[in-house]
Amino acid sequence: MAAPAPTPPSPSRRTFLGRLSLPERNYLADALRTETVGGVILLVAAVAALTWANTLGSSYRAISDFHLGPQSLGLDLSMQHWAADGLLAIFFFVAGVELKRELVAGDLRDPKAAVLPVIAAVCGMAAPAIVYTLVTVVGGGSTDGWAVPTATDIAFALAVLAVIGTSLPSALRAFLLTLAVVDDLFAILIIAIVFTEDIDFVALIGAVVGLAVFYLLLRKNVRGWYVYVPLALVIWGLMYNSGVHATIAGVAMGLMLRCTRREGEQHSPGEHIEHLIRPLSAGLAVPLFALFSAGVSLSGHALAGVFTRPETLGVVLGLVAGKTIGIFGGTWLAARFTKAELNKDLAWADVFAVASLAGIGFTVSLLIGELAFEGNATLTNEIKAAVLMGSLIAAVFSGALLKLRVRRYRTLYEAEELDEDQDGVPDIYEQDDPAYHLRMAAIHEKKAAEHRRLAELAGAASSKPDSPA
């Protein structure tokens, strides 16, 4: 009888949520540190807006509706519009740089590694849109707001982590950031395609020419903020007047920056500029947008309406249930079919908790809510209230889930941060370096010698006879 054919070796399985490379970890830590501080400021701005609007509502509306800017250039805008169309362009510029960096140097540069977070993000946008549409169709409401619950606010999510005191392992933080970056990409496409109606082609062509000049100056290595800032303002103004949402100009310029390092460079131009602009975006632009957009009435009637009107209920369920189910379900299915193996230090419960955390949709959700129901002030405010309520529920739900695993996260985080030889590189990244083991042996020998010396001194002191009275 013939021997059975040998079983072919199973293909190597890619680790999902595995340890990051040291440069990626350092970049992530720096980026998330700024976003966390910005998220706390964002929370303060949102609370200030709600307090202001619900105590001194007339002054809040007066300042929000106050117009300024040159009428001749088509830029006589209200303060709220300056925040949404002007300041958010800075936020989307940073998003463009993030996306470019992810595509050329981050997780998205390797198609095999990018499959899971991209599928998770796509499912995490599709599921909320489906939930919203089903709720509004069944309830007889407007389906125009289907895109409102699709976005994740990374700064707000990180602020929640800071408030509840959860130090997520770097792999989970990177997964959350990558989700947000892909989220931003699709949100940009939605804004550009869905919410662009009447186009002024002359202004649009002017904006495209300005972007071409911007690109050529970058490729010629022309330096100086006094060149790029005025040009960026012109491009933004032309984009605004073209009918395409002005934030698209910020994204386009961010995508043009070089985010790969050349020989001798510690940081690429994109990373350097992002490092300079990110605090302005997280600490000023986004909080000011929140201040002029989050001020909605929170009367008992308005809050009750959030759970009874199909449009607002669709937003809440889209953020809380749609995001969680979409991201977790998409990730689990993608891992199953791509034979990706979850990091042995983590569990699928951790992925579920992060998926629920992604249900915090604030900045972009508020912006899309304003665009989707433009001209209907009452419904716009109700949608904003629904975004706030859905984000709050998602924050509480995800916070409770993350707290259940906080000890495990703290252990993993401390192991990632441990630098016993104090050389600036976490020990976990040096375990295969023979020089590291020699340094650690010397450190341990020095500590052992110190302990022996202290023990000898203690023994000598205890054996010394008492002095006579």
JSON list of C-alpha atoms in Angstrom, two decimals, residues 77 79-92 236 240 245-247 285:
[
{"chain": "A", "resi": 77, "resn": "LEU", "atom": "CA", "xyz": [-18.35, 84.41, 5.73]},
{"chain": "A", "resi": 79, "resn": "MET", "atom": "CA", "xyz": [-17.60, 82.86, 12.05]},
{"chain": "A", "resi": 80, "resn": "GLN", "atom": "CA", "xyz": [-19.09, 79.38, 11.89]},
{"chain": "A", "resi": 81, "resn": "HIS", "atom": "CA", "xyz": [-18.27, 79.11, 8.19]},
{"chain": "A", "resi": 82, "resn": "TRP", "atom": "CA", "xyz": [-14.72, 80.38, 8.74]},
{"chain": "A", "resi": 83, "resn": "ALA", "atom": "CA", "xyz": [-14.27, 77.63, 11.33]},
{"chain": "A", "resi": 84, "resn": "ALA", "atom": "CA", "xyz": [-15.80, 74.89, 9.14]},
{"chain": "A", "resi": 85, "resn": "ASP", "atom": "CA", "xyz": [-14.36, 75.90, 5.75]},
{"chain": "A", "resi": 86, "resn": "GLY", "atom": "CA", "xyz": [-11.19, 77.70, 6.83]},
{"chain": "A", "resi": 87, "resn": "LEU", "atom": "CA", "xyz": [-9.80, 76.22, 10.03]},
{"chain": "A", "resi": 88, "resn": "LEU", "atom": "CA", "xyz": [-10.79, 72.66, 9.16]},
{"chain": "A", "resi": 89, "resn": "ALA", "atom": "CA", "xyz": [-8.63, 72.97, 6.02]},
{"chain": "A", "resi": 90, "resn": "ILE", "atom": "CA", "xyz": [-5.67, 72.83, 8.44]},
{"chain": "A", "resi": 91, "resn": "PHE", "atom": "CA", "xyz": [-7.10, 69.65, 9.99]},
{"chain": "A", "resi": 92, "resn": "PHE", "atom": "CA", "xyz": [-7.53, 68.07, 6.56]},
{"chain": "A", "resi": 236, "resn": "TRP", "atom": "CA", "xyz": [-7.95, 77.70, -0.55]},
{"chain": "A", "resi": 240, "resn": "TYR", "atom": "CA", "xyz": [-13.92, 77.68, -1.83]},
{"chain": "A", "resi": 245, "resn": "HIS", "atom": "CA", "xyz": [-15.56, 72.11, -0.31]},
{"chain": "A", "resi": 246, "resn": "ALA", "atom": "CA", "xyz": [-12.53, 74.22, 0.63]},
{"chain": "A", "resi": 247, "resn": "THR", "atom": "CA", "xyz": [-11.06, 71.55, 2.93]},
{"chain": "A", "resi": 285, "resn": "ALA", "atom": "CA", "xyz": [-8.35, 74.70, 14.49]}
]
